[in-house]
Amino acid sequence: MDRESLLRPSPRFSLPARVLLVLVKPDFEFYRKALGLSLKTTLFLSRIYGNEKGALVGPALGAPQVALLLENLKAAGAKEVLVLGWAGILKEDLS
């Protein structure tokens, strides 16, 4: 085995080209129920649901987990990933 293959993720599942990555749990649960997809697997504390048209992945907590997920989603066949999440500030005087 060469060094490069040791660094490249090799997930034991495959995905369709389109993936919806939902970061926040309430939103993830909304889409899970609305889309009616079946559970495929879990990965880094996230769940992956899908069918032949697309996949739903989430929830995810923070940039490190998202980076790990994205690397594995790409290796599993994802070509387009739409990420939904929240952003905000805690201080009123920041623009």
mmCIF file of N, CA, C and O in Angstrom:
data_model
loop_
_atom_site.group_PDB
_atom_site.id
_atom_site.type_symbol
_atom_site.label_atom_id
_atom_site.label_comp_id
_atom_site.label_asym_id
_atom_site.label_seq_id
_atom_site.Cartn_x
_atom_site.Cartn_y
_atom_site.Cartn_z
ATOM 1 N N MET A 1 0.845 -1.179 0.000
ATOM 2 C CA MET A 1 0.000 0.000 0.000
ATOM 3 C C MET A 1 0.888 1.239 0.000
ATOM 4 O O MET A 1 1.784 1.363 0.823
ATOM 5 N N ASP A 2 0.609 2.172 -0.912
ATOM 6 C CA ASP A 2 1.423 3.376 -0.970
ATOM 7 C C ASP A 2 0.957 4.403 0.063
ATOM 8 O O ASP A 2 -0.114 4.308 0.634
ATOM 9 N N ARG A 3 1.800 5.371 0.316
ATOM 10 C CA ARG A 3 1.539 6.371 1.346
ATOM 11 C C ARG A 3 0.288 7.198 1.046
ATOM 12 O O ARG A 3 -0.489 7.511 1.921
ATOM 13 N N GLU A 4 0.082 7.549 -0.229
ATOM 14 C CA GLU A 4 -1.073 8.356 -0.590
ATOM 15 C C GLU A 4 -2.380 7.636 -0.281
ATOM 16 O O GLU A 4 -3.335 8.233 0.199
ATOM 17 N N SER A 5 -2.455 6.332 -0.516
ATOM 18 C CA SER A 5 -3.692 5.613 -0.246
ATOM 19 C C SER A 5 -3.978 5.510 1.248
ATOM 20 O O SER A 5 -5.118 5.321 1.651
ATOM 21 N N LEU A 6 -2.957 5.638 2.089
ATOM 22 C CA LEU A 6 -3.175 5.647 3.529
ATOM 23 C C LEU A 6 -3.848 6.932 3.994
ATOM 24 O O LEU A 6 -4.544 6.956 5.006
ATOM 25 N N LEU A 7 -3.640 8.015 3.257
ATOM 26 C CA LEU A 7 -4.194 9.305 3.639
ATOM 27 C C LEU A 7 -5.562 9.581 3.026
ATOM 28 O O LEU A 7 -6.267 10.459 3.484
ATOM 29 N N ARG A 8 -5.935 8.844 2.002
ATOM 30 C CA ARG A 8 -7.195 9.066 1.309
ATOM 31 C C ARG A 8 -8.307 8.276 1.990
ATOM 32 O O ARG A 8 -8.159 7.085 2.237
ATOM 33 N N PRO A 9 -9.458 8.912 2.295
ATOM 34 C CA PRO A 9 -10.544 8.162 2.926
ATOM 35 C C PRO A 9 -11.095 7.089 1.998
ATOM 36 O O PRO A 9 -11.111 7.263 0.782
ATOM 37 N N SER A 10 -11.524 5.987 2.574
ATOM 38 C CA SER A 10 -12.153 4.920 1.787
ATOM 39 C C SER A 10 -13.397 4.435 2.523
ATOM 40 O O SER A 10 -13.361 3.405 3.189
ATOM 41 N N PRO A 11 -14.486 5.197 2.410
ATOM 42 C CA PRO A 11 -15.715 4.820 3.107
ATOM 43 C C PRO A 11 -16.271 3.508 2.570
ATOM 44 O O PRO A 11 -16.048 3.146 1.411
ATOM 45 N N ARG A 12 -16.995 2.804 3.421
ATOM 46 C CA ARG A 12 -17.577 1.510 3.025
ATOM 47 C C ARG A 12 -19.034 1.682 2.601
ATOM 48 O O ARG A 12 -19.869 0.836 2.889
ATOM 49 N N PHE A 13 -19.334 2.785 1.959
ATOM 50 C CA PHE A 13 -20.669 3.054 1.443
ATOM 51 C C PHE A 13 -20.510 3.932 0.215
ATOM 52 O O PHE A 13 -19.461 4.521 -0.011
ATOM 53 N N SER A 14 -21.553 3.994 -0.595
ATOM 54 C CA SER A 14 -21.522 4.876 -1.765
ATOM 55 C C SER A 14 -22.696 5.833 -1.693
ATOM 56 O O SER A 14 -23.712 5.557 -1.052
ATOM 57 N N LEU A 15 -22.532 6.972 -2.341
ATOM 58 C CA LEU A 15 -23.547 8.013 -2.329
ATOM 59 C C LEU A 15 -23.875 8.446 -3.748
ATOM 60 O O LEU A 15 -23.042 8.345 -4.648
ATOM 61 N N PRO A 16 -25.082 8.985 -3.939
ATOM 62 C CA PRO A 16 -25.379 9.625 -5.219
ATOM 63 C C PRO A 16 -24.620 10.942 -5.324
ATOM 64 O O PRO A 16 -23.981 11.384 -4.364
ATOM 65 N N ALA A 17 -24.697 11.576 -6.458
ATOM 66 C CA ALA A 17 -23.917 12.791 -6.698
ATOM 67 C C ALA A 17 -24.345 13.967 -5.828
ATOM 68 O O ALA A 17 -23.522 14.784 -5.447
ATOM 69 N N ARG A 18 -25.641 14.069 -5.486
ATOM 70 C CA ARG A 18 -26.155 15.229 -4.753
ATOM 71 C C ARG A 18 -26.361 14.913 -3.275
ATOM 72 O O ARG A 18 -27.015 13.936 -2.932
ATOM 73 N N VAL A 19 -25.818 15.800 -2.426
ATOM 74 C CA VAL A 19 -25.897 15.613 -0.981
ATOM 75 C C VAL A 19 -26.323 16.922 -0.328
ATOM 76 O O VAL A 19 -25.823 17.993 -0.671
ATOM 77 N N LEU A 20 -27.234 16.806 0.626
ATOM 78 C CA LEU A 20 -27.637 17.929 1.457
ATOM 79 C C LEU A 20 -27.050 17.702 2.841
ATOM 80 O O LEU A 20 -27.402 16.735 3.507
ATOM 81 N N LEU A 21 -26.117 18.556 3.244
ATOM 82 C CA LEU A 21 -25.471 18.466 4.555
ATOM 83 C C LEU A 21 -26.097 19.525 5.451
ATOM 84 O O LEU A 21 -25.936 20.724 5.213
ATOM 85 N N VAL A 22 -26.850 19.087 6.456
ATOM 86 C CA VAL A 22 -27.561 20.003 7.348
ATOM 87 C C VAL A 22 -26.861 19.980 8.704
ATOM 88 O O VAL A 22 -26.784 18.939 9.355
ATOM 89 N N LEU A 23 -26.347 21.131 9.115
ATOM 90 C CA LEU A 23 -25.492 21.192 10.293
ATOM 91 C C LEU A 23 -26.251 21.183 11.615
ATOM 92 O O LEU A 23 -25.776 20.608 12.588
ATOM 93 N N VAL A 24 -27.413 21.800 11.670
ATOM 94 C CA VAL A 24 -28.125 22.003 12.926
ATOM 95 C C VAL A 24 -29.195 20.918 13.092
ATOM 96 O O VAL A 24 -29.981 20.667 12.174
ATOM 97 N N LYS A 25 -29.231 20.313 14.281
ATOM 98 C CA LYS A 25 -30.099 19.157 14.504
ATOM 99 C C LYS A 25 -31.582 19.407 14.227
ATOM 100 O O LYS A 25 -32.224 18.586 13.563
ATOM 101 N N PRO A 26 -32.196 20.510 14.711
ATOM 102 C CA PRO A 26 -33.623 20.705 14.405
ATOM 103 C C PRO A 26 -33.911 20.762 12.907
ATOM 104 O O PRO A 26 -34.893 20.192 12.434
ATOM 105 N N ASP A 27 -33.051 21.425 12.160
ATOM 106 C CA ASP A 27 -33.232 21.496 10.707
ATOM 107 C C ASP A 27 -33.012 20.125 10.072
ATOM 108 O O ASP A 27 -33.740 19.720 9.159
ATOM 109 N N PHE A 28 -31.995 19.411 10.548
ATOM 110 C CA PHE A 28 -31.731 18.069 10.034
ATOM 111 C C PHE A 28 -32.949 17.172 10.237
ATOM 112 O O PHE A 28 -33.367 16.457 9.325
ATOM 113 N N GLU A 29 -33.545 17.211 11.429
ATOM 114 C CA GLU A 29 -34.717 16.377 11.725
ATOM 115 C C GLU A 29 -35.900 16.774 10.841
ATOM 116 O O GLU A 29 -36.661 15.913 10.391
ATOM 117 N N PHE A 30 -36.061 18.059 10.573
ATOM 118 C CA PHE A 30 -37.126 18.519 9.681
ATOM 119 C C PHE A 30 -36.969 17.894 8.293
ATOM 120 O O PHE A 30 -37.918 17.338 7.734
ATOM 121 N N TYR A 31 -35.772 18.002 7.713
ATOM 122 C CA TYR A 31 -35.540 17.463 6.371
ATOM 123 C C TYR A 31 -35.627 15.940 6.360
ATOM 124 O O TYR A 31 -36.121 15.348 5.402
ATOM 125 N N ARG A 32 -35.163 15.298 7.413
ATOM 126 C CA ARG A 32 -35.234 13.829 7.493
ATOM 127 C C ARG A 32 -36.688 13.373 7.407
ATOM 128 O O ARG A 32 -37.018 12.479 6.638
ATOM 129 N N LYS A 33 -37.556 14.013 8.172
ATOM 130 C CA LYS A 33 -38.971 13.646 8.149
ATOM 131 C C LYS A 33 -39.626 14.030 6.826
ATOM 132 O O LYS A 33 -40.410 13.262 6.265
ATOM 133 N N ALA A 34 -39.312 15.210 6.318
ATOM 134 C CA ALA A 34 -39.946 15.703 5.093
ATOM 135 C C ALA A 34 -39.560 14.883 3.861
ATOM 136 O O ALA A 34 -40.392 14.666 2.977
ATOM 137 N N LEU A 35 -38.313 14.424 3.811
ATOM 138 C CA LEU A 35 -37.840 13.715 2.620
ATOM 139 C C LEU A 35 -38.117 12.214 2.664
ATOM 140 O O LEU A 35 -38.107 11.554 1.628
ATOM 141 N N GLY A 36 -38.340 11.662 3.839
ATOM 142 C CA GLY A 36 -38.670 10.241 3.960
ATOM 143 C C GLY A 36 -37.598 9.303 3.430
ATOM 144 O O GLY A 36 -37.913 8.274 2.838
ATOM 145 N N LEU A 37 -36.349 9.631 3.653
ATOM 146 C CA LEU A 37 -35.247 8.799 3.176
ATOM 147 C C LEU A 37 -34.919 7.705 4.189
ATOM 148 O O LEU A 37 -35.197 7.844 5.372
ATOM 149 N N SER A 38 -34.291 6.637 3.735
ATOM 150 C CA SER A 38 -33.922 5.546 4.642
ATOM 151 C C SER A 38 -32.476 5.707 5.112
ATOM 152 O O SER A 38 -31.620 6.209 4.381
ATOM 153 N N LEU A 39 -32.226 5.271 6.339
ATOM 154 C CA LEU A 39 -30.891 5.369 6.927
ATOM 155 C C LEU A 39 -29.931 4.450 6.193
ATOM 156 O O LEU A 39 -30.199 3.263 6.008
ATOM 157 N N LYS A 40 -28.794 5.018 5.765
ATOM 158 C CA LYS A 40 -27.762 4.220 5.098
ATOM 159 C C LYS A 40 -26.659 3.817 6.076
ATOM 160 O O LYS A 40 -26.251 2.682 6.125
ATOM 161 N N THR A 41 -26.157 4.802 6.835
ATOM 162 C CA THR A 41 -25.050 4.530 7.746
ATOM 163 C C THR A 41 -24.854 5.725 8.679
ATOM 164 O O THR A 41 -25.538 6.735 8.557
ATOM 165 N N THR A 42 -23.900 5.602 9.584
ATOM 166 C CA THR A 42 -23.482 6.724 10.418
ATOM 167 C C THR A 42 -21.993 6.968 10.155
ATOM 168 O O THR A 42 -21.266 6.062 9.762
ATOM 169 N N LEU A 43 -21.580 8.218 10.389
ATOM 170 C CA LEU A 43 -20.191 8.583 10.136
ATOM 171 C C LEU A 43 -19.837 9.796 10.977
ATOM 172 O O LEU A 43 -20.500 10.839 10.870
ATOM 173 N N PHE A 44 -18.838 9.691 11.835
ATOM 174 C CA PHE A 44 -18.371 10.794 12.675
ATOM 175 C C PHE A 44 -19.512 11.482 13.422
ATOM 176 O O PHE A 44 -19.674 12.692 13.353
ATOM 177 N N LEU A 45 -20.327 10.726 14.106
ATOM 178 C CA LEU A 45 -21.457 11.213 14.904
ATOM 179 C C LEU A 45 -22.595 11.779 14.062
ATOM 180 O O LEU A 45 -23.543 12.348 14.593
ATOM 181 N N SER A 46 -22.540 11.661 12.765
ATOM 182 C CA SER A 46 -23.604 12.102 11.874
ATOM 183 C C SER A 46 -24.296 10.889 11.277
ATOM 184 O O SER A 46 -23.745 9.790 11.269
ATOM 185 N N ARG A 47 -25.489 11.114 10.775
ATOM 186 C CA ARG A 47 -26.238 10.047 10.114
ATOM 187 C C ARG A 47 -26.376 10.370 8.633
ATOM 188 O O ARG A 47 -26.456 11.536 8.251
ATOM 189 N N ILE A 48 -26.415 9.344 7.826
ATOM 190 C CA ILE A 48 -26.545 9.501 6.383
ATOM 191 C C ILE A 48 -27.787 8.752 5.924
ATOM 192 O O ILE A 48 -27.898 7.546 6.113
ATOM 193 N N TYR A 49 -28.728 9.507 5.346
ATOM 194 C CA TYR A 49 -29.948 8.951 4.781
ATOM 195 C C TYR A 49 -29.879 9.155 3.278
ATOM 196 O O TYR A 49 -29.239 10.103 2.813
ATOM 197 N N GLY A 50 -30.530 8.288 2.507
ATOM 198 C CA GLY A 50 -30.494 8.520 1.079
ATOM 199 C C GLY A 50 -31.302 7.559 0.257
ATOM 200 O O GLY A 50 -31.864 6.591 0.762
ATOM 201 N N ASN A 51 -31.330 7.866 -1.029
ATOM 202 C CA ASN A 51 -31.886 6.992 -2.055
ATOM 203 C C ASN A 51 -31.072 7.225 -3.318
ATOM 204 O O ASN A 51 -30.003 7.841 -3.257
ATOM 205 N N GLU A 52 -31.568 6.764 -4.460
ATOM 206 C CA GLU A 52 -30.779 6.895 -5.684
ATOM 207 C C GLU A 52 -30.662 8.329 -6.181
ATOM 208 O O GLU A 52 -29.760 8.658 -6.945
ATOM 209 N N LYS A 53 -31.550 9.225 -5.720
ATOM 210 C CA LYS A 53 -31.528 10.617 -6.183
ATOM 211 C C LYS A 53 -30.626 11.529 -5.369
ATOM 212 O O LYS A 53 -30.108 12.512 -5.876
ATOM 213 N N GLY A 54 -30.464 11.233 -4.089
ATOM 214 C CA GLY A 54 -29.674 12.126 -3.256
ATOM 215 C C GLY A 54 -29.522 11.593 -1.848
ATOM 216 O O GLY A 54 -30.067 10.548 -1.494
ATOM 217 N N ALA A 55 -28.772 12.336 -1.051
ATOM 218 C CA ALA A 55 -28.517 11.931 0.333
ATOM 219 C C ALA A 55 -28.655 13.133 1.254
ATOM 220 O O ALA A 55 -28.429 14.272 0.858
ATOM 221 N N LEU A 56 -29.020 12.836 2.493
ATOM 222 C CA LEU A 56 -29.118 13.819 3.563
ATOM 223 C C LEU A 56 -28.127 13.411 4.639
ATOM 224 O O LEU A 56 -28.134 12.259 5.085
ATOM 225 N N VAL A 57 -27.277 14.348 5.058
ATOM 226 C CA VAL A 57 -26.241 14.061 6.046
ATOM 227 C C VAL A 57 -26.318 15.091 7.158
ATOM 228 O O VAL A 57 -26.501 16.270 6.908
ATOM 229 N N GLY A 58 -26.144 14.640 8.402
ATOM 230 C CA GLY A 58 -26.112 15.576 9.515
ATOM 231 C C GLY A 58 -26.498 14.912 10.812
ATOM 232 O O GLY A 58 -26.690 13.697 10.846
ATOM 233 N N PRO A 59 -26.659 15.633 11.842
ATOM 234 C CA PRO A 59 -26.128 16.978 12.032
ATOM 235 C C PRO A 59 -24.615 16.939 12.175
ATOM 236 O O PRO A 59 -24.026 15.874 12.320
ATOM 237 N N ALA A 60 -23.994 18.100 12.152
ATOM 238 C CA ALA A 60 -22.537 18.186 12.278
ATOM 239 C C ALA A 60 -22.184 19.365 13.181
ATOM 240 O O ALA A 60 -22.786 20.422 13.087
ATOM 241 N N LEU A 61 -21.212 19.160 14.030
ATOM 242 C CA LEU A 61 -20.848 20.172 15.013
ATOM 243 C C LEU A 61 -19.446 20.698 14.744
ATOM 244 O O LEU A 61 -18.459 20.061 15.080
ATOM 245 N N GLY A 62 -19.358 21.822 14.091
ATOM 246 C CA GLY A 62 -18.079 22.489 13.924
ATOM 247 C C GLY A 62 -17.311 22.105 12.682
ATOM 248 O O GLY A 62 -17.560 21.087 12.035
ATOM 249 N N ALA A 63 -16.360 22.942 12.361
ATOM 250 C CA ALA A 63 -15.564 22.796 11.142
ATOM 251 C C ALA A 63 -14.767 21.499 11.073
ATOM 252 O O ALA A 63 -14.697 20.894 9.998
ATOM 253 N N PRO A 64 -14.152 21.017 12.163
ATOM 254 C CA PRO A 64 -13.396 19.763 12.039
ATOM 255 C C PRO A 64 -14.268 18.580 11.607
ATOM 256 O O PRO A 64 -13.885 17.813 10.734
ATOM 257 N N GLN A 65 -15.457 18.459 12.201
ATOM 258 C CA GLN A 65 -16.343 17.358 11.821
ATOM 259 C C GLN A 65 -16.827 17.534 10.385
ATOM 260 O O GLN A 65 -16.892 16.571 9.625
ATOM 261 N N VAL A 66 -17.138 18.761 9.994
ATOM 262 C CA VAL A 66 -17.597 19.008 8.626
ATOM 263 C C VAL A 66 -16.502 18.654 7.627
ATOM 264 O O VAL A 66 -16.765 18.049 6.585
ATOM 265 N N ALA A 67 -15.259 19.005 7.927
ATOM 266 C CA ALA A 67 -14.150 18.675 7.021
ATOM 267 C C ALA A 67 -13.998 17.164 6.865
ATOM 268 O O ALA A 67 -13.829 16.660 5.748
ATOM 269 N N LEU A 68 -14.069 16.435 7.971
ATOM 270 C CA LEU A 68 -13.995 14.970 7.900
ATOM 271 C C LEU A 68 -15.152 14.405 7.081
ATOM 272 O O LEU A 68 -14.964 13.499 6.256
ATOM 273 N N LEU A 69 -16.342 14.924 7.309
ATOM 274 C CA LEU A 69 -17.497 14.465 6.545
ATOM 275 C C LEU A 69 -17.322 14.731 5.056
ATOM 276 O O LEU A 69 -17.549 13.843 4.228
ATOM 277 N N LEU A 70 -16.933 15.955 4.704
ATOM 278 C CA LEU A 70 -16.799 16.304 3.294
ATOM 279 C C LEU A 70 -15.781 15.433 2.568
ATOM 280 O O LEU A 70 -16.013 15.009 1.432
ATOM 281 N N GLU A 71 -14.663 15.160 3.208
ATOM 282 C CA GLU A 71 -13.654 14.280 2.593
ATOM 283 C C GLU A 71 -14.236 12.904 2.303
ATOM 284 O O GLU A 71 -14.025 12.334 1.238
ATOM 285 N N ASN A 72 -14.991 12.361 3.257
ATOM 286 C CA ASN A 72 -15.570 11.033 3.085
ATOM 287 C C ASN A 72 -16.757 11.041 2.128
ATOM 288 O O ASN A 72 -16.947 10.084 1.377
ATOM 289 N N LEU A 73 -17.554 12.097 2.145
ATOM 290 C CA LEU A 73 -18.669 12.186 1.208
ATOM 291 C C LEU A 73 -18.163 12.215 -0.230
ATOM 292 O O LEU A 73 -18.703 11.545 -1.111
ATOM 293 N N LYS A 74 -17.108 12.980 -0.468
ATOM 294 C CA LYS A 74 -16.518 13.036 -1.808
ATOM 295 C C LYS A 74 -15.985 11.668 -2.219
ATOM 296 O O LYS A 74 -16.216 11.204 -3.336
ATOM 297 N N ALA A 75 -15.294 11.009 -1.310
ATOM 298 C CA ALA A 75 -14.747 9.680 -1.613
ATOM 299 C C ALA A 75 -15.854 8.659 -1.861
ATOM 300 O O ALA A 75 -15.646 7.682 -2.579
ATOM 301 N N ALA A 76 -17.041 8.887 -1.289
ATOM 302 C CA ALA A 76 -18.166 7.968 -1.457
ATOM 303 C C ALA A 76 -18.983 8.275 -2.711
ATOM 304 O O ALA A 76 -19.935 7.566 -3.012
ATOM 305 N N GLY A 77 -18.643 9.351 -3.434
ATOM 306 C CA GLY A 77 -19.310 9.634 -4.699
ATOM 307 C C GLY A 77 -20.030 10.964 -4.797
ATOM 308 O O GLY A 77 -20.558 11.300 -5.854
ATOM 309 N N ALA A 78 -20.085 11.735 -3.722
ATOM 310 C CA ALA A 78 -20.763 13.028 -3.764
ATOM 311 C C ALA A 78 -20.008 13.986 -4.687
ATOM 312 O O ALA A 78 -18.795 14.093 -4.616
ATOM 313 N N LYS A 79 -20.764 14.672 -5.530
ATOM 314 C CA LYS A 79 -20.160 15.647 -6.437
ATOM 315 C C LYS A 79 -20.669 17.064 -6.151
ATOM 316 O O LYS A 79 -19.974 18.035 -6.384
ATOM 317 N N GLU A 80 -21.908 17.180 -5.659
ATOM 318 C CA GLU A 80 -22.501 18.462 -5.292
ATOM 319 C C GLU A 80 -22.968 18.367 -3.845
ATOM 320 O O GLU A 80 -23.735 17.482 -3.512
ATOM 321 N N VAL A 81 -22.505 19.298 -3.002
ATOM 322 C CA VAL A 81 -22.905 19.301 -1.599
ATOM 323 C C VAL A 81 -23.445 20.690 -1.264
ATOM 324 O O VAL A 81 -22.753 21.686 -1.410
ATOM 325 N N LEU A 82 -24.694 20.718 -0.829
ATOM 326 C CA LEU A 82 -25.314 21.941 -0.363
ATOM 327 C C LEU A 82 -25.308 21.880 1.161
ATOM 328 O O LEU A 82 -25.805 20.919 1.748
ATOM 329 N N VAL A 83 -24.714 22.895 1.796
ATOM 330 C CA VAL A 83 -24.593 22.915 3.253
ATOM 331 C C VAL A 83 -25.558 23.956 3.807
ATOM 332 O O VAL A 83 -25.545 25.112 3.385
ATOM 333 N N LEU A 84 -26.392 23.520 4.769
ATOM 334 C CA LEU A 84 -27.325 24.415 5.442
ATOM 335 C C LEU A 84 -26.959 24.498 6.910
ATOM 336 O O LEU A 84 -26.760 23.479 7.564
ATOM 337 N N GLY A 85 -26.856 25.717 7.426
ATOM 338 C CA GLY A 85 -26.511 25.895 8.829
ATOM 339 C C GLY A 85 -26.938 27.266 9.308
ATOM 340 O O GLY A 85 -27.612 28.004 8.598
ATOM 341 N N TRP A 86 -26.558 27.559 10.498
ATOM 342 C CA TRP A 86 -26.879 28.848 11.103
ATOM 343 C C TRP A 86 -25.589 29.606 11.364
ATOM 344 O O TRP A 86 -24.548 29.022 11.617
ATOM 345 N N ALA A 87 -25.684 30.913 11.356
ATOM 346 C CA ALA A 87 -24.565 31.759 11.757
ATOM 347 C C ALA A 87 -25.143 32.974 12.458
ATOM 348 O O ALA A 87 -26.242 33.419 12.152
ATOM 349 N N GLY A 88 -24.419 33.493 13.404
ATOM 350 C CA GLY A 88 -24.907 34.655 14.119
ATOM 351 C C GLY A 88 -23.824 35.215 15.010
ATOM 352 O O GLY A 88 -22.700 34.719 15.035
ATOM 353 N N ILE A 89 -24.179 36.245 15.727
ATOM 354 C CA ILE A 89 -23.235 36.848 16.639
ATOM 355 C C ILE A 89 -23.888 36.994 18.015
ATOM 356 O O ILE A 89 -25.111 37.018 18.124
ATOM 357 N N LEU A 90 -23.081 37.102 19.024
ATOM 358 C CA LEU A 90 -23.578 37.240 20.378
ATOM 359 C C LEU A 90 -23.475 38.657 20.919
ATOM 360 O O LEU A 90 -23.927 38.943 22.005
ATOM 361 N N LYS A 91 -22.875 39.535 20.174
ATOM 362 C CA LYS A 91 -22.657 40.894 20.629
ATOM 363 C C LYS A 91 -23.376 41.863 19.715
ATOM 364 O O LYS A 91 -23.129 41.897 18.517
ATOM 365 N N GLU A 92 -24.260 42.692 20.254
ATOM 366 C CA GLU A 92 -25.103 43.568 19.453
ATOM 367 C C GLU A 92 -24.342 44.638 18.683
ATOM 368 O O GLU A 92 -24.765 45.041 17.609
ATOM 369 N N ASP A 93 -23.225 45.121 19.204
ATOM 370 C CA ASP A 93 -22.530 46.232 18.544
ATOM 371 C C ASP A 93 -21.584 45.784 17.431
ATOM 372 O O ASP A 93 -20.927 46.608 16.804
ATOM 373 N N LEU A 94 -21.527 44.496 17.123
ATOM 374 C CA LEU A 94 -20.731 44.019 15.983
ATOM 375 C C LEU A 94 -21.601 44.051 14.741
ATOM 376 O O LEU A 94 -22.766 43.690 14.755
ATOM 377 N N SER A 95 -21.011 44.497 13.654
ATOM 378 C CA SER A 95 -21.799 44.535 12.420
ATOM 379 C C SER A 95 -21.767 43.196 11.718
ATOM 380 O O SER A 95 -20.916 42.374 11.931
#
